[in-house]
């Protein structure tokens, strides 16, 4: 099994929009939002979407985690930890 964790961009965002709260879904799909204050980190396992972290950059060195989701079938396997790790690197 191959776990990929990476910043989410472009058309791929549609696959992950259901991985967050309704009030944040437009931010996952909106490239303009992702270029400015919000960014999304995606997780795929064997090319299938399994998780998403949505963060808001509130200042140059501070970000807030707005949403973190991992499919129930993939929890307790380190996916959330990897999403958080890359979210911190992305700041």
CSV table of N, CA and C in Angstrom, one decimal:
chain,number,residue,atom,x,y,z
A,1,UNK,N,0.8,-1.2,0.0
A,1,UNK,CA,0.0,0.0,0.0
A,1,UNK,C,0.9,1.2,0.0
A,2,UNK,N,0.5,2.2,-0.8
A,2,UNK,CA,1.3,3.4,-1.0
A,2,UNK,C,0.4,4.6,-0.5
A,3,UNK,N,0.9,5.3,0.5
A,3,UNK,CA,0.3,6.5,1.1
A,3,UNK,C,0.9,7.8,0.5
A,4,UNK,N,0.1,8.6,-0.2
A,4,UNK,CA,0.6,9.9,-0.7
A,4,UNK,C,-0.1,11.0,0.0
A,5,UNK,N,0.7,12.0,0.5
A,5,UNK,CA,0.2,13.2,1.2
A,5,UNK,C,0.8,14.4,0.4
A,6,UNK,N,-0.1,15.3,0.0
A,6,UNK,CA,0.4,16.4,-0.8
A,6,UNK,C,-0.6,17.6,-0.8
A,7,UNK,N,-0.2,18.8,-1.2
A,7,UNK,CA,-1.1,19.9,-1.3
A,7,UNK,C,-2.1,19.7,-2.4
A,8,UNK,N,-3.3,19.9,-2.1
A,8,UNK,CA,-4.4,19.7,-3.1
A,8,UNK,C,-4.6,20.9,-4.0
A,9,UNK,N,-4.7,20.6,-5.3
A,9,UNK,CA,-4.8,21.7,-6.3
A,9,UNK,C,-5.7,21.3,-7.4
A,10,UNK,N,-6.3,22.3,-8.1
A,10,UNK,CA,-7.0,22.1,-9.3
A,10,UNK,C,-8.2,21.2,-9.3
A,11,UNK,N,-8.5,20.5,-10.4
A,11,UNK,CA,-9.7,19.7,-10.6
A,11,UNK,C,-9.8,18.6,-9.5
A,12,UNK,N,-8.7,18.1,-9.0
A,12,UNK,CA,-8.6,17.1,-8.0
A,12,UNK,C,-9.4,17.4,-6.8
A,13,UNK,N,-9.6,18.7,-6.5
A,13,UNK,CA,-10.3,19.1,-5.3
A,13,UNK,C,-11.7,18.6,-5.2
A,14,UNK,N,-12.4,18.4,-6.4
A,14,UNK,CA,-13.7,17.9,-6.4
A,14,UNK,C,-13.9,16.5,-5.7
A,15,UNK,N,-12.8,15.7,-5.9
A,15,UNK,CA,-12.8,14.3,-5.2
A,15,UNK,C,-12.8,14.4,-3.7
A,16,UNK,N,-12.3,15.5,-3.2
A,16,UNK,CA,-12.1,15.6,-1.7
A,16,UNK,C,-13.1,16.5,-1.0
A,17,UNK,N,-14.0,17.2,-1.8
A,17,UNK,CA,-14.9,18.2,-1.2
A,17,UNK,C,-15.8,17.7,-0.2
A,18,UNK,N,-16.2,16.4,-0.3
A,18,UNK,CA,-17.1,15.8,0.7
A,18,UNK,C,-16.4,15.4,2.0
A,19,UNK,N,-15.1,15.6,2.1
A,19,UNK,CA,-14.3,15.2,3.2
A,19,UNK,C,-14.2,16.3,4.3
A,20,UNK,N,-15.1,17.3,4.2
A,20,UNK,CA,-15.1,18.4,5.2
A,20,UNK,C,-16.5,18.9,5.5
A,21,UNK,N,-16.6,19.8,6.4
A,21,UNK,CA,-18.0,20.3,6.8
A,21,UNK,C,-18.6,21.1,5.6
A,22,UNK,N,-19.9,21.1,5.5
A,22,UNK,CA,-20.6,21.9,4.5
A,22,UNK,C,-20.0,23.3,4.4
A,23,UNK,N,-19.8,24.0,5.5
A,23,UNK,CA,-19.4,25.4,5.5
A,23,UNK,C,-18.0,25.6,4.9
A,24,UNK,N,-17.2,24.5,4.8
A,24,UNK,CA,-15.9,24.7,4.2
A,24,UNK,C,-15.7,24.1,2.8
A,25,UNK,N,-16.7,23.4,2.3
A,25,UNK,CA,-16.6,22.7,1.0
A,25,UNK,C,-16.3,23.7,-0.1
A,26,UNK,N,-16.8,24.9,-0.1
A,26,UNK,CA,-16.5,25.8,-1.2
A,26,UNK,C,-15.0,26.2,-1.1
A,27,UNK,N,-14.4,26.2,0.0
A,27,UNK,CA,-13.0,26.5,0.1
A,27,UNK,C,-12.1,25.4,-0.5
A,28,UNK,N,-12.5,24.2,-0.3
A,28,UNK,CA,-11.7,23.1,-0.9
A,28,UNK,C,-11.7,23.2,-2.5
A,29,UNK,N,-12.9,23.6,-3.0
A,29,UNK,CA,-13.0,23.6,-4.5
A,29,UNK,C,-12.6,24.9,-5.1
A,30,UNK,N,-12.4,26.0,-4.3
A,30,UNK,CA,-12.1,27.3,-4.8
A,30,UNK,C,-10.6,27.5,-4.8
A,31,UNK,N,-10.0,27.5,-6.0
A,31,UNK,CA,-8.6,27.7,-6.2
A,31,UNK,C,-8.1,29.1,-5.7
A,32,UNK,N,-9.0,30.1,-5.8
A,32,UNK,CA,-8.6,31.4,-5.4
A,32,UNK,C,-8.5,31.4,-3.8
A,33,UNK,N,-9.4,30.8,-3.1
A,33,UNK,CA,-9.2,30.7,-1.7
A,33,UNK,C,-8.0,29.9,-1.3
A,34,UNK,N,-7.7,28.9,-2.0
A,34,UNK,CA,-6.5,28.1,-1.7
A,34,UNK,C,-5.2,28.8,-2.0
A,35,UNK,N,-5.2,29.8,-2.9
A,35,UNK,CA,-4.0,30.5,-3.2
A,35,UNK,C,-3.7,31.6,-2.1
A,36,UNK,N,-4.7,31.9,-1.4
A,36,UNK,CA,-4.6,33.0,-0.4
A,36,UNK,C,-4.5,32.5,1.0
A,37,UNK,N,-5.6,32.6,1.7
A,37,UNK,CA,-5.6,32.3,3.1
A,37,UNK,C,-5.8,30.8,3.5
A,38,UNK,N,-6.5,30.0,2.6
A,38,UNK,CA,-6.7,28.6,2.9
A,38,UNK,C,-5.9,27.7,2.0
A,39,UNK,N,-5.6,26.5,2.6
A,39,UNK,CA,-4.9,25.5,1.8
A,39,UNK,C,-5.4,24.1,2.3
A,40,UNK,N,-5.4,23.2,1.3
A,40,UNK,CA,-5.8,21.8,1.6
A,40,UNK,C,-4.7,20.9,1.4
A,41,UNK,N,-4.6,19.9,2.3
A,41,UNK,CA,-3.6,18.8,2.2
A,41,UNK,C,-4.4,17.5,2.0
A,42,UNK,N,-4.1,16.8,0.9
A,42,UNK,CA,-4.8,15.6,0.6
A,42,UNK,C,-4.1,14.3,1.0
A,43,UNK,N,-4.8,13.2,1.2
A,43,UNK,CA,-4.2,11.9,1.4
A,43,UNK,C,-4.8,10.9,0.5
A,44,UNK,N,-4.0,10.2,-0.2
A,44,UNK,CA,-4.5,9.1,-1.0
A,44,UNK,C,-3.7,7.8,-0.6
A,45,UNK,N,-4.5,6.7,-0.6
A,45,UNK,CA,-3.9,5.4,-0.4
A,45,UNK,C,-4.2,4.5,-1.6
A,46,UNK,N,-3.1,4.1,-2.2
A,46,UNK,CA,-3.3,3.4,-3.5
A,46,UNK,C,-4.2,4.1,-4.5
A,47,UNK,N,-3.9,5.4,-4.6
A,47,UNK,CA,-4.6,6.3,-5.6
A,47,UNK,C,-6.0,6.6,-5.2
A,48,UNK,N,-6.5,6.2,-4.1
A,48,UNK,CA,-7.9,6.5,-3.7
A,48,UNK,C,-7.9,7.5,-2.6
A,49,UNK,N,-8.8,8.6,-2.6
A,49,UNK,CA,-8.8,9.6,-1.6
A,49,UNK,C,-9.2,9.0,-0.2
A,50,UNK,N,-8.4,9.3,0.8
A,50,UNK,CA,-8.7,8.7,2.1
A,50,UNK,C,-8.8,9.8,3.2
A,51,UNK,N,-8.2,11.0,2.9
A,51,UNK,CA,-8.2,12.0,4.0
A,51,UNK,C,-7.9,13.4,3.5
A,52,UNK,N,-8.3,14.4,4.3
A,52,UNK,CA,-8.1,15.8,3.9
A,52,UNK,C,-7.9,16.7,5.2
A,53,UNK,N,-6.9,17.6,5.1
A,53,UNK,CA,-6.8,18.6,6.1
A,53,UNK,C,-7.0,20.0,5.5
A,54,UNK,N,-7.8,20.8,6.1
A,54,UNK,CA,-8.0,22.2,5.6
A,54,UNK,C,-7.5,23.2,6.6
A,55,UNK,N,-6.6,24.0,6.2
A,55,UNK,CA,-6.0,25.0,7.1
A,55,UNK,C,-6.2,26.4,6.6
A,56,UNK,N,-6.2,27.4,7.5
A,56,UNK,CA,-6.3,28.8,7.2
A,56,UNK,C,-5.0,29.4,7.7
A,57,UNK,N,-4.3,30.1,6.8
A,57,UNK,CA,-3.1,30.9,7.1
A,57,UNK,C,-3.6,32.2,7.7
A,58,UNK,N,-3.4,32.4,9.0
A,58,UNK,CA,-3.9,33.7,9.6
A,58,UNK,C,-2.9,34.8,9.7
A,59,UNK,N,-1.6,34.4,9.6
A,59,UNK,CA,-0.5,35.3,9.5
A,59,UNK,C,0.7,34.5,8.8
A,60,UNK,N,1.8,35.2,8.5
A,60,UNK,CA,2.9,34.5,7.9
A,60,UNK,C,3.4,33.3,8.6
A,61,UNK,N,3.3,33.3,9.9
A,61,UNK,CA,3.9,32.1,10.6
A,61,UNK,C,2.8,31.4,11.5
A,62,UNK,N,1.5,31.7,11.3
A,62,UNK,CA,0.5,31.0,12.0
A,62,UNK,C,-0.6,30.5,11.1
A,63,UNK,N,-1.0,29.3,11.3
A,63,UNK,CA,-2.1,28.7,10.6
A,63,UNK,C,-3.0,28.0,11.6
A,64,UNK,N,-4.3,27.9,11.2
A,64,UNK,CA,-5.3,27.2,12.0
A,64,UNK,C,-5.8,26.0,11.3
A,65,UNK,N,-5.9,24.9,11.9
A,65,UNK,CA,-6.6,23.7,11.3
A,65,UNK,C,-8.1,23.9,11.4
A,66,UNK,N,-8.7,24.0,10.3
A,66,UNK,CA,-10.2,24.1,10.2
A,66,UNK,C,-10.9,22.8,10.1
A,67,UNK,N,-10.3,21.8,9.5
A,67,UNK,CA,-11.0,20.6,9.3
A,67,UNK,C,-10.0,19.5,9.1
A,68,UNK,N,-10.2,18.3,9.7
A,68,UNK,CA,-9.3,17.1,9.5
A,68,UNK,C,-10.2,15.9,9.4
A,69,UNK,N,-10.1,15.2,8.3
A,69,UNK,CA,-11.0,14.1,8.1
A,69,UNK,C,-10.2,12.9,7.5
A,70,UNK,N,-10.4,11.7,8.0
A,70,UNK,CA,-9.9,10.5,7.4
A,70,UNK,C,-11.1,9.5,7.4
A,71,UNK,N,-11.2,8.8,6.2
A,71,UNK,CA,-12.2,7.8,6.1
A,71,UNK,C,-12.2,6.8,7.3
A,72,UNK,N,-13.3,6.4,7.9
A,72,UNK,CA,-13.3,5.5,9.0
A,72,UNK,C,-12.5,4.2,8.8
A,73,UNK,N,-12.6,3.7,7.6
A,73,UNK,CA,-11.8,2.5,7.3
A,73,UNK,C,-10.3,2.7,7.2
A,74,UNK,N,-9.8,3.9,7.3
A,74,UNK,CA,-8.4,4.2,7.2
A,74,UNK,C,-7.9,4.9,8.5
A,75,UNK,N,-8.7,5.0,9.5
A,75,UNK,CA,-8.3,5.6,10.7
A,75,UNK,C,-7.3,4.7,11.5
A,76,UNK,N,-6.6,5.3,12.4
A,76,UNK,CA,-5.6,4.6,13.3
A,76,UNK,C,-4.5,3.9,12.5
A,77,UNK,N,-4.2,4.5,11.3
A,77,UNK,CA,-3.1,4.0,10.5
A,77,UNK,C,-2.0,5.1,10.2
A,78,UNK,N,-2.1,6.2,10.9
A,78,UNK,CA,-1.1,7.3,10.7
A,78,UNK,C,-1.5,8.3,9.7
A,79,UNK,N,-2.6,8.2,9.0
A,79,UNK,CA,-3.0,9.1,8.0
A,79,UNK,C,-3.1,10.5,8.5
A,80,UNK,N,-3.9,10.7,9.6
A,80,UNK,CA,-4.1,12.0,10.2
A,80,UNK,C,-2.8,12.7,10.6
A,81,UNK,N,-1.9,11.9,11.2
A,81,UNK,CA,-0.6,12.4,11.6
A,81,UNK,C,0.2,12.9,10.4
A,82,UNK,N,0.2,12.2,9.3
A,82,UNK,CA,0.9,12.7,8.1
A,82,UNK,C,0.2,13.9,7.5
A,83,UNK,N,-1.1,14.0,7.6
A,83,UNK,CA,-1.7,15.2,7.1
A,83,UNK,C,-1.3,16.4,7.9
A,84,UNK,N,-1.3,16.2,9.2
A,84,UNK,CA,-0.9,17.3,10.1
A,84,UNK,C,0.6,17.7,9.9
A,85,UNK,N,1.4,16.7,9.7
A,85,UNK,CA,2.9,17.0,9.5
A,85,UNK,C,3.1,17.8,8.3
A,86,UNK,N,2.4,17.5,7.2
A,86,UNK,CA,2.6,18.3,5.9
A,86,UNK,C,1.9,19.6,6.1
A,87,UNK,N,0.8,19.7,6.8
A,87,UNK,CA,0.2,21.0,7.1
A,87,UNK,C,1.2,22.0,7.8
A,88,UNK,N,1.9,21.5,8.7
A,88,UNK,CA,2.9,22.3,9.5
A,88,UNK,C,4.0,22.7,8.6
A,89,UNK,N,4.5,21.8,7.7
A,89,UNK,CA,5.6,22.2,6.8
A,89,UNK,C,5.1,23.2,5.8
A,90,UNK,N,3.8,23.2,5.4
A,90,UNK,CA,3.3,24.1,4.4
A,90,UNK,C,3.2,25.5,4.9
A,91,UNK,N,3.2,25.8,6.2
A,91,UNK,CA,3.1,27.1,6.8
A,91,UNK,C,4.2,28.0,6.2
